[in-house]
Short mmCIF file of C-alpha atoms and ligand atoms in Angstrom, two decimals:
data_model
loop_
_atom_site.label_atom_id
_atom_site.label_comp_id
_atom_site.label_asym_id
_atom_site.label_seq_id
_atom_site.Cartn_x
_atom_site.Cartn_y
_atom_site.Cartn_z
CA MET L 1 -4.21 58.84 -8.16
CA VAL L 2 -6.00 56.20 -10.19
CA ARG L 3 -3.03 53.74 -9.81
CA LYS L 4 -2.81 54.52 -6.13
CA MET L 5 -6.42 53.87 -5.67
CA GLY L 6 -6.16 50.59 -7.48
CA PHE L 7 -3.26 49.50 -5.51
CA TYR L 8 -4.89 50.18 -2.17
CA ALA L 9 -7.96 48.38 -3.29
CA VAL L 10 -6.09 45.22 -4.20
CA LEU L 11 -3.97 45.58 -0.96
CA ALA L 12 -7.16 45.80 1.11
CA TYR L 13 -8.49 42.72 -0.55
CA VAL L 14 -5.36 40.73 0.03
CA LEU L 15 -5.33 41.83 3.62
CA TYR L 16 -8.90 40.97 4.05
CA GLY L 17 -8.23 37.50 2.53
CA LEU L 18 -5.26 36.99 4.72
CA PHE L 19 -7.30 37.82 7.88
CA PHE L 20 -9.97 35.37 6.90
CA TYR L 21 -7.31 32.79 6.18
CA TRP L 22 -5.90 33.36 9.71
CA TYR L 23 -9.34 33.28 11.20
CA LEU L 24 -10.57 30.07 9.69
CA PHE L 25 -7.39 28.13 9.62
CA HIS L 26 -5.52 29.17 12.82
CA PHE L 27 -7.82 31.19 15.17
CA ALA L 28 -11.11 29.30 15.04
CA ASP L 29 -11.08 26.33 17.47
CA PRO L 30 -13.09 23.34 16.01
CA LYS L 31 -13.39 21.68 19.46
CA LEU L 32 -16.80 21.37 20.69
CA PRO L 33 -17.90 23.08 23.94
CA PHE L 34 -17.56 20.70 26.85
CA GLU L 35 -21.28 20.12 27.34
CA TYR L 36 -21.72 18.77 23.83
CA GLN L 37 -18.83 16.34 23.83
CA GLY L 38 -20.15 12.76 23.60
CA THR L 39 -23.80 13.73 22.74
CA LYS L 40 -25.43 12.77 19.57
CA ALA L 41 -24.52 16.08 18.25
CA ASP L 42 -21.00 15.43 18.52
CA PRO L 43 -19.67 14.49 15.07
CA SER L 44 -17.00 12.07 16.57
CA THR L 45 -19.99 9.80 17.71
CA PHE L 46 -21.36 9.44 14.26
CA LEU L 47 -18.53 10.12 11.70
CA ASN L 48 -15.54 7.91 11.32
CA GLY L 49 -11.98 9.45 11.59
CA ARG L 50 -11.61 10.03 7.92
CA GLU L 51 -15.00 11.54 7.50
CA LEU L 52 -14.26 13.88 10.49
CA MET L 53 -10.96 14.98 9.09
CA LEU L 54 -12.44 15.59 5.60
CA SER L 55 -15.37 17.53 6.89
CA GLU L 56 -13.11 19.90 8.90
CA GLU L 57 -10.74 20.34 5.90
CA TYR L 58 -13.54 20.68 3.33
CA SER L 59 -15.48 23.20 5.39
CA LYS L 60 -12.43 25.39 6.25
CA ILE L 61 -11.80 25.70 2.42
CA ARG L 62 -15.30 26.18 1.57
CA ASN L 63 -15.75 29.08 4.14
CA LEU L 64 -12.56 30.76 2.92
CA LEU L 65 -13.86 30.72 -0.56
CA PHE L 66 -17.20 32.09 0.66
CA PHE L 67 -15.52 34.95 2.28
CA LEU L 68 -13.36 35.70 -0.79
CA SER L 69 -15.95 35.52 -3.37
CA THR L 70 -18.20 38.51 -2.54
CA PRO L 71 -15.49 41.10 -1.94
CA PHE L 72 -13.77 39.87 -5.04
CA GLU L 73 -16.91 41.06 -6.86
CA TRP L 74 -16.55 44.49 -5.30
CA LEU L 75 -12.97 44.66 -6.22
CA PHE L 76 -13.75 43.69 -9.74
CA TYR L 77 -16.42 46.36 -10.29
CA PHE L 78 -14.12 48.97 -8.68
CA LEU L 79 -11.27 48.15 -11.05
CA ILE L 80 -13.46 48.10 -14.02
CA LEU L 81 -14.54 51.70 -13.15
CA LEU L 82 -11.15 52.87 -12.21
CA PHE L 83 -9.34 51.66 -15.27
CA GLY L 84 -12.00 52.94 -17.57
CA PHE L 85 -13.39 49.65 -18.82
CA SER L 86 -16.90 50.87 -18.20
CA LYS L 87 -16.31 53.72 -20.51
CA VAL L 88 -14.85 51.42 -23.07
CA PHE L 89 -17.74 49.00 -23.08
CA LYS L 90 -20.12 51.99 -23.55
CA ARG L 91 -17.97 53.08 -26.63
CA TRP L 92 -17.79 49.57 -27.99
CA ALA L 93 -21.64 49.59 -27.79
CA GLU L 94 -22.00 52.88 -29.53
CA ASN L 95 -19.46 52.03 -32.25
CA SER L 96 -20.99 48.73 -33.03
CA THR L 97 -24.52 49.84 -34.18
CA LYS L 98 -26.27 52.95 -34.77
CA TYR L 99 -29.41 51.71 -33.26
CA LYS L 100 -29.67 53.37 -29.79
CA VAL L 101 -31.98 50.82 -28.45
CA LEU L 102 -29.37 48.17 -28.63
CA HIS L 103 -26.60 50.22 -26.88
CA THR L 104 -27.47 49.15 -23.31
CA ALA L 105 -27.84 45.50 -24.36
CA ILE L 106 -24.36 45.51 -25.88
CA TYR L 107 -22.84 47.36 -22.98
CA LEU L 108 -24.39 44.88 -20.66
CA PHE L 109 -23.10 42.01 -22.70
CA TRP L 110 -19.57 43.19 -22.37
CA LEU L 111 -19.90 43.83 -18.67
CA SER L 112 -21.44 40.42 -18.19
CA ILE L 113 -18.75 38.72 -20.10
CA PHE L 114 -15.98 40.38 -18.23
CA ALA L 115 -17.66 39.54 -14.99
CA PHE L 116 -18.28 36.05 -15.87
CA ALA L 117 -14.47 35.64 -16.91
CA ALA L 118 -13.28 37.37 -13.70
CA THR L 119 -15.32 35.23 -11.34
CA PHE L 120 -14.81 31.96 -13.25
CA PRO L 121 -11.64 30.83 -11.51
CA LEU L 122 -13.14 31.03 -8.15
CA ASN L 123 -16.29 29.26 -9.29
CA TYR L 124 -14.21 26.67 -10.83
CA ILE L 125 -12.10 26.06 -7.71
CA SER L 126 -15.30 25.71 -5.69
CA TYR L 127 -16.62 23.18 -8.17
CA SER L 128 -13.44 21.16 -8.50
CA LEU L 129 -13.04 21.23 -4.63
CA SER L 130 -16.53 19.60 -4.10
CA LYS L 131 -15.61 17.08 -6.79
CA THR L 132 -12.29 16.17 -5.09
CA TYR L 133 -14.23 15.63 -1.74
CA ASN L 134 -16.75 13.49 -3.48
CA ILE L 135 -19.63 15.86 -2.97
CA SER L 136 -20.24 16.94 -6.44
CA THR L 137 -20.71 14.18 -8.99
CA GLN L 138 -21.14 16.40 -12.03
CA SER L 139 -18.98 16.09 -15.05
CA PHE L 140 -17.27 19.31 -16.22
CA PRO L 141 -19.36 19.81 -19.26
CA ALA L 142 -22.60 19.35 -17.25
CA TRP L 143 -21.22 21.91 -14.72
CA MET L 144 -20.30 24.36 -17.49
CA LYS L 145 -23.85 23.91 -18.93
CA ASP L 146 -25.27 25.06 -15.59
CA GLU L 147 -22.71 27.93 -15.62
CA LEU L 148 -23.94 29.12 -18.94
CA ILE L 149 -27.55 28.94 -17.95
CA ASP L 150 -26.60 31.10 -15.05
CA PHE L 151 -24.92 33.60 -17.36
CA TRP L 152 -27.78 34.01 -19.75
CA LEU L 153 -30.48 34.10 -17.00
CA ASN L 154 -28.47 36.92 -15.26
CA TYR L 155 -28.06 38.66 -18.48
CA GLY L 156 -31.64 38.38 -19.36
CA THR L 157 -32.65 39.59 -15.96
CA TRP L 158 -30.36 42.71 -16.15
CA LEU L 159 -31.75 43.43 -19.68
CA ILE L 160 -35.08 43.80 -18.22
CA ILE L 161 -34.14 45.80 -15.04
CA VAL L 162 -31.13 48.02 -16.18
CA PRO L 163 -32.82 50.00 -19.09
CA VAL L 164 -35.84 50.63 -16.71
CA LEU L 165 -33.59 51.73 -14.00
CA TYR L 166 -31.58 54.22 -16.15
CA TRP L 167 -34.81 55.50 -17.71
CA LEU L 168 -36.14 56.24 -14.26
CA MET L 169 -32.88 58.00 -13.26
CA LYS L 170 -33.32 60.32 -16.32
CA LYS L 171 -36.86 60.94 -15.43
CA SER L 172 -36.37 61.69 -11.87
CA LYS L 173 -33.05 62.54 -10.39
CA LYS L 174 -34.13 62.46 -6.84
CA ARG L 175 -36.91 59.70 -6.69
CA TRP L 176 -35.76 57.02 -9.02
CA TRP L 177 -34.78 54.88 -6.27
CA LEU L 178 -38.42 54.92 -4.95
CA TYR L 179 -40.05 54.23 -8.39
CA GLY L 180 -37.46 51.56 -8.99
CA TRP L 181 -38.38 49.86 -5.83
CA ILE L 182 -42.15 50.24 -6.49
CA LEU L 183 -41.63 48.47 -9.86
CA SER L 184 -39.58 45.76 -8.24
CA VAL L 185 -42.44 44.70 -6.08
CA PRO L 186 -44.62 43.06 -8.92
CA PHE L 187 -41.38 41.89 -10.62
CA THR L 188 -40.10 39.93 -7.66
CA LEU L 189 -43.53 38.37 -7.02
CA PHE L 190 -43.63 37.44 -10.72
CA MET L 191 -40.13 35.95 -10.73
CA MET L 192 -40.98 34.05 -7.37
CA PHE L 193 -44.09 32.72 -9.24
CA LEU L 194 -42.12 31.58 -12.19
CA GLN L 195 -39.11 30.17 -10.35
CA PRO L 196 -40.50 26.52 -9.86
CA VAL L 197 -42.05 26.14 -13.36
CA VAL L 198 -39.88 28.13 -15.68
CA ILE L 199 -36.40 28.82 -14.02
CA ASP L 200 -35.77 25.64 -11.84
CA PRO L 201 -36.52 23.15 -14.76
CA LEU L 202 -33.80 24.83 -16.90
CA TYR L 203 -31.38 23.09 -14.56
CA ASN L 204 -33.00 19.91 -13.48
CA ASP L 205 -35.96 17.54 -14.03
CA PHE L 206 -38.96 17.64 -11.65
CA TYR L 207 -41.61 15.01 -11.25
CA THR L 208 -44.02 13.59 -8.72
CA LEU L 209 -42.41 11.05 -6.20
CA LYS L 210 -41.45 7.76 -7.87
CA ASP L 211 -41.68 5.65 -4.65
CA LYS L 212 -45.58 5.14 -4.49
CA GLN L 213 -45.56 3.71 -1.12
CA LEU L 214 -43.51 6.52 0.31
CA GLU L 215 -45.77 9.07 -1.46
CA THR L 216 -48.86 7.71 0.13
CA LYS L 217 -47.08 8.02 3.67
CA ILE L 218 -46.03 11.69 2.71
CA LEU L 219 -49.43 12.59 1.28
CA THR L 220 -51.24 11.24 4.51
CA MET L 221 -49.07 13.58 6.52
CA ALA L 222 -49.57 16.45 4.05
CA ASP L 223 -53.29 15.88 4.43
CA LYS L 224 -52.92 16.39 8.12
CA ALA L 225 -51.11 19.70 7.42
CA ASP L 226 -53.74 20.75 4.84
CA ILE L 227 -51.26 20.69 1.98
CA PRO L 228 -52.78 19.75 -1.50
CA ALA L 229 -50.96 16.66 -2.90
CA LYS L 230 -50.02 18.19 -6.04
CA HIS L 231 -47.49 20.46 -4.34
CA VAL L 232 -44.94 17.65 -3.49
CA PHE L 233 -42.13 17.10 -6.01
CA GLU L 234 -39.05 14.87 -6.47
CA VAL L 235 -36.10 16.48 -8.40
CA ASP L 236 -33.34 14.73 -10.19
CA MET L 237 -30.00 15.62 -8.39
CA ALA L 238 -28.21 12.41 -8.00
CA GLU L 239 -26.28 12.93 -11.26
CA LYS L 240 -24.97 16.26 -9.86
CA THR L 241 -24.32 15.64 -6.12
CA ASN L 242 -24.09 13.31 -3.24
CA ALA L 243 -25.42 15.96 -0.77
CA MET L 244 -29.04 15.90 0.40
CA ASN L 245 -31.61 18.49 0.53
CA ALA L 246 -35.24 19.50 0.38
CA TYR L 247 -36.87 22.88 0.19
CA VAL L 248 -40.07 24.86 -0.39
CA THR L 249 -40.34 27.21 -3.30
CA GLY L 250 -42.70 29.34 -5.35
CA ILE L 251 -45.74 31.28 -4.53
CA GLY L 252 -49.34 31.18 -5.28
CA SER L 253 -50.57 28.10 -7.21
CA ASN L 254 -46.95 27.26 -8.04
CA ALA L 255 -45.88 26.84 -4.36
CA ARG L 256 -44.36 23.50 -3.83
CA ILE L 257 -42.26 21.34 -1.54
CA VAL L 258 -39.30 19.64 -3.36
CA LEU L 259 -37.15 16.68 -2.34
CA TRP L 260 -33.90 15.94 -3.86
CA ASP L 261 -33.70 12.22 -5.03
CA THR L 262 -30.44 11.89 -3.22
CA THR L 263 -32.45 12.34 0.10
CA LEU L 264 -35.06 9.91 -1.01
CA ASN L 265 -32.13 7.38 -1.95
CA LYS L 266 -30.19 7.75 1.16
CA LEU L 267 -32.61 8.04 3.99
CA THR L 268 -35.29 5.66 5.48
CA ASP L 269 -38.92 6.42 5.23
CA ASP L 270 -39.12 7.64 8.88
CA GLN L 271 -36.11 9.98 8.45
CA ILE L 272 -37.62 11.39 5.06
CA LEU L 273 -40.96 11.89 6.99
CA PHE L 274 -39.26 14.03 9.48
CA ILE L 275 -37.45 16.13 6.66
CA MET L 276 -40.83 16.31 4.99
CA ALA L 277 -42.57 17.58 8.08
CA HIS L 278 -39.90 20.22 8.41
CA GLU L 279 -40.62 21.47 5.00
CA MET L 280 -44.26 21.39 5.65
CA CYS L 281 -43.84 23.86 8.42
CA HIS L 282 -42.24 26.32 5.88
CA TYR L 283 -45.12 25.83 3.63
CA VAL L 284 -47.83 25.96 6.37
CA GLU L 285 -46.39 28.96 8.10
CA LYS L 286 -45.85 30.73 4.79
CA HIS L 287 -42.13 31.31 5.44
CA ILE L 288 -41.56 32.24 1.80
CA TYR L 289 -44.02 35.20 2.14
CA TRP L 290 -42.43 36.43 5.33
CA GLY L 291 -39.01 36.23 3.51
CA ILE L 292 -40.34 38.15 0.36
CA GLY L 293 -41.91 40.71 2.73
CA GLY L 294 -38.77 41.18 4.71
CA TYR L 295 -36.70 41.35 1.42
CA LEU L 296 -38.93 43.98 0.02
CA LEU L 297 -38.75 46.16 3.07
CA LEU L 298 -34.97 45.70 3.32
CA SER L 299 -34.61 46.59 -0.44
CA LEU L 300 -36.65 49.81 0.04
CA PHE L 301 -34.09 50.92 2.53
CA GLY L 302 -31.34 49.54 0.38
CA MET L 303 -32.30 51.40 -2.81
CA TYR L 304 -32.43 54.59 -0.67
CA LEU L 305 -28.94 53.94 0.61
CA THR L 306 -27.75 53.14 -2.93
CA TYR L 307 -29.05 56.39 -4.25
CA ARG L 308 -27.38 58.26 -1.61
CA LEU L 309 -24.08 56.32 -1.88
CA MET L 310 -23.96 56.60 -5.74
CA ASN L 311 -24.43 60.41 -5.48
CA TRP L 312 -21.64 60.62 -2.80
CA ALA L 313 -19.19 58.43 -4.82
CA VAL L 314 -19.80 60.20 -8.03
CA GLY L 315 -19.51 63.60 -6.42
CA ARG L 316 -16.32 62.78 -4.52
CA PHE L 317 -14.54 60.47 -6.89
CA GLY L 318 -16.36 60.84 -10.24
CA LYS L 319 -13.16 61.82 -11.92
CA GLU L 320 -11.32 58.69 -10.91
CA LEU L 321 -14.11 56.38 -11.54
CA LYS L 322 -14.69 58.02 -14.86
CA ILE L 323 -18.36 58.78 -14.12
CA ASN L 324 -19.59 62.23 -14.88
CA ASP L 325 -23.24 61.69 -14.05
CA VAL L 326 -24.94 58.87 -12.04
CA ARG L 327 -27.56 58.67 -14.79
CA ASP L 328 -25.12 57.53 -17.33
CA ILE L 329 -25.00 53.79 -17.94
CA ARG L 330 -21.22 53.90 -17.11
CA SER L 331 -22.17 54.12 -13.56
CA LEU L 332 -23.75 50.56 -13.52
CA PRO L 333 -20.60 48.88 -12.08
CA LEU L 334 -20.80 51.33 -9.15
CA PHE L 335 -24.50 50.43 -8.69
CA LEU L 336 -23.77 46.63 -8.66
CA MET L 337 -20.84 47.17 -6.26
CA ILE L 338 -22.97 49.11 -3.85
CA ILE L 339 -25.92 46.61 -4.09
CA SER L 340 -23.54 43.75 -3.56
CA MET L 341 -21.93 45.43 -0.49
CA LEU L 342 -25.37 46.10 1.05
CA LEU L 343 -26.57 42.52 0.50
CA PHE L 344 -23.40 41.27 2.23
CA ALA L 345 -23.84 43.83 5.14
CA SER L 346 -27.54 42.80 5.61
CA SER L 347 -26.90 39.03 5.43
CA PRO L 348 -26.28 38.63 9.16
CA PHE L 349 -29.82 39.98 9.71
CA THR L 350 -31.50 37.90 6.97
CA ASN L 351 -29.59 34.90 8.15
CA PHE L 352 -30.80 35.42 11.57
CA ALA L 353 -34.34 35.54 10.50
CA SER L 354 -33.93 32.53 8.37
CA ARG L 355 -32.41 30.65 11.38
CA TYR L 356 -35.35 31.57 13.40
CA GLN L 357 -37.74 30.15 10.78
CA GLU L 358 -35.66 26.90 10.53
CA THR L 359 -35.78 26.47 14.36
CA ARG L 360 -39.56 26.71 14.16
CA ALA L 361 -39.61 24.08 11.30
CA ASP L 362 -37.48 21.66 13.38
CA ARG L 363 -39.75 21.90 16.32
CA TYR L 364 -42.87 21.63 14.23
CA ALA L 365 -41.42 18.52 12.53
CA ILE L 366 -40.40 16.70 15.71
CA GLU L 367 -43.82 17.48 17.30
CA MET L 368 -45.57 16.20 14.27
CA THR L 369 -43.52 12.96 13.70
CA LYS L 370 -42.61 12.34 17.54
CA ASN L 371 -39.58 10.17 16.34
CA PRO L 372 -36.38 11.77 17.61
CA GLY L 373 -34.49 8.86 16.81
CA ALA L 374 -35.24 9.30 13.10
CA ALA L 375 -34.88 12.97 13.23
CA ILE L 376 -31.50 12.84 14.87
CA THR L 377 -30.11 10.24 12.48
CA SER L 378 -31.34 12.14 9.49
CA PHE L 379 -29.41 15.10 10.51
CA GLN L 380 -26.43 13.03 11.17
CA GLU L 381 -26.70 11.55 7.58
CA LEU L 382 -27.17 15.19 6.12
CA THR L 383 -23.98 16.16 7.88
CA ARG L 384 -22.15 13.15 6.49
CA SER L 385 -23.38 13.36 2.87
CA GLY L 386 -22.45 17.10 2.70
CA LEU L 387 -19.24 16.90 4.93
CA SER L 388 -20.79 19.86 6.74
CA GLN L 389 -19.38 21.50 9.69
CA VAL L 390 -21.29 20.74 12.88
CA ASN L 391 -19.99 23.71 14.86
CA PRO L 392 -18.94 26.44 12.50
CA PRO L 393 -16.73 29.39 13.81
CA LEU L 394 -18.78 32.39 14.85
CA LEU L 395 -18.22 34.63 11.81
CA VAL L 396 -19.08 31.79 9.57
CA LYS L 397 -22.28 31.24 11.38
CA ILE L 398 -23.34 34.88 11.18
CA PHE L 399 -22.52 35.50 7.54
CA ARG L 400 -23.22 32.13 6.04
CA TYR L 401 -25.60 30.05 8.03
CA THR L 402 -29.39 30.43 6.79
CA HIS L 403 -29.80 27.28 9.16
CA PRO L 404 -28.81 26.80 12.80
CA SER L 405 -25.65 24.75 13.20
CA MET L 406 -26.18 20.97 13.19
CA LEU L 407 -24.74 21.19 16.80
CA ASP L 408 -27.83 23.29 17.83
CA ARG L 409 -30.28 21.38 15.70
CA ILE L 410 -29.23 17.88 16.93
CA ALA L 411 -28.91 19.09 20.51
CA LYS L 412 -32.58 20.36 20.40
CA LEU L 413 -33.83 16.97 19.06
CA GLU L 414 -31.88 15.21 21.79
CA GLU L 415 -33.53 17.35 24.47
CA PHE L 416 -36.95 16.37 22.96
CA GLU L 417 -35.84 12.76 23.05
CA ILE L 418 -34.85 12.97 26.71
CA LYS L 419 -38.20 14.69 27.59
CA GLN L 420 -40.07 12.01 25.77
CA ARG L 421 -38.35 9.20 27.59
CA ASN L 422 -38.95 10.86 30.94
CA LYS L 423 -42.68 11.07 30.24
CA GLU L 424 -42.93 7.31 29.64
ZN1 ZN G 1 -35.89 24.40 6.54
#
């Protein structure tokens, strides 16, 4: 039975992968809808032939890797349970020390190491792909260093969450999901508060804007939007990537707007001001807080579903998965698998909400700067620097796009440009 289940799980994964290969490489039609052809949103008007070909190629492979990697996690956790590894990790932990407090830490260490090793090939392919297409400029040791920071951060986070979670399960068989969720609220807020000052600096250096002339322009604009000056930062990304980006992060007194130095190096001041105005909208309209609120609400529902699904899975397949009791640490891979599945299933909704905020930010930015020329060319440059797909296939958009496609974004700006011209 165990072998059969393992075989079917692998088969399902392979068929799923083949489906997406077919969908992305053969079914999806990269051609633009007729009404967009020849507009400023049409990549053939601003990319050269080689860039066009590379962006199509690169995006297709990236999209495939995206769809392969999350279900690969599920397969990994499923096989870890099915073939008794979870049981073995627990035994290793118990045999290695008589101190009970360390058992969970050691169990987690083994599970993390195996998960790291299993997902490493896909991560490495993704890194070397972006290197091949000249997006990433990071050396292998530097990339590996980031991977190791990821590993220890994840391990550290699990080390805080997992013992509490299993303690709650032992205390309350029926309500642990609710108590777990209640505790997750202050924990999430605390992590969001720490993110920009403790976690992000582990990966990159942050400082105030180096270009003082540009800084003055940005701060004048920030002033108009009521954003205190000390909340604008530049981050050192040029040694890692050629792509451009800017974002808003942190909460409370740690909230800040961050611009990648690649953005500052490659765009003109007017283009940067447009990007900056876009980020200011996220800041002013408190999109991060809406995001956290939505996430917490979803996670309440998610924790309840996880509780139900875990009980069901252990009741129905406990023997095959080698879990006698949900409250045994051996069930952790099942917990992680279900959480990952629920996150994936909810991503169309969270992406949709995010795209709504992004559309608002674009509109805010163009109304603030009133310079559609700079705005449109900044998006065209963004597309070129990241070899992004202007018009992604539907499933990619639904599951992967936290921003509207560049086709939609540029087309909206062009509409603004036409309206502005008609007024004059
Ligand atoms: Zn945005």
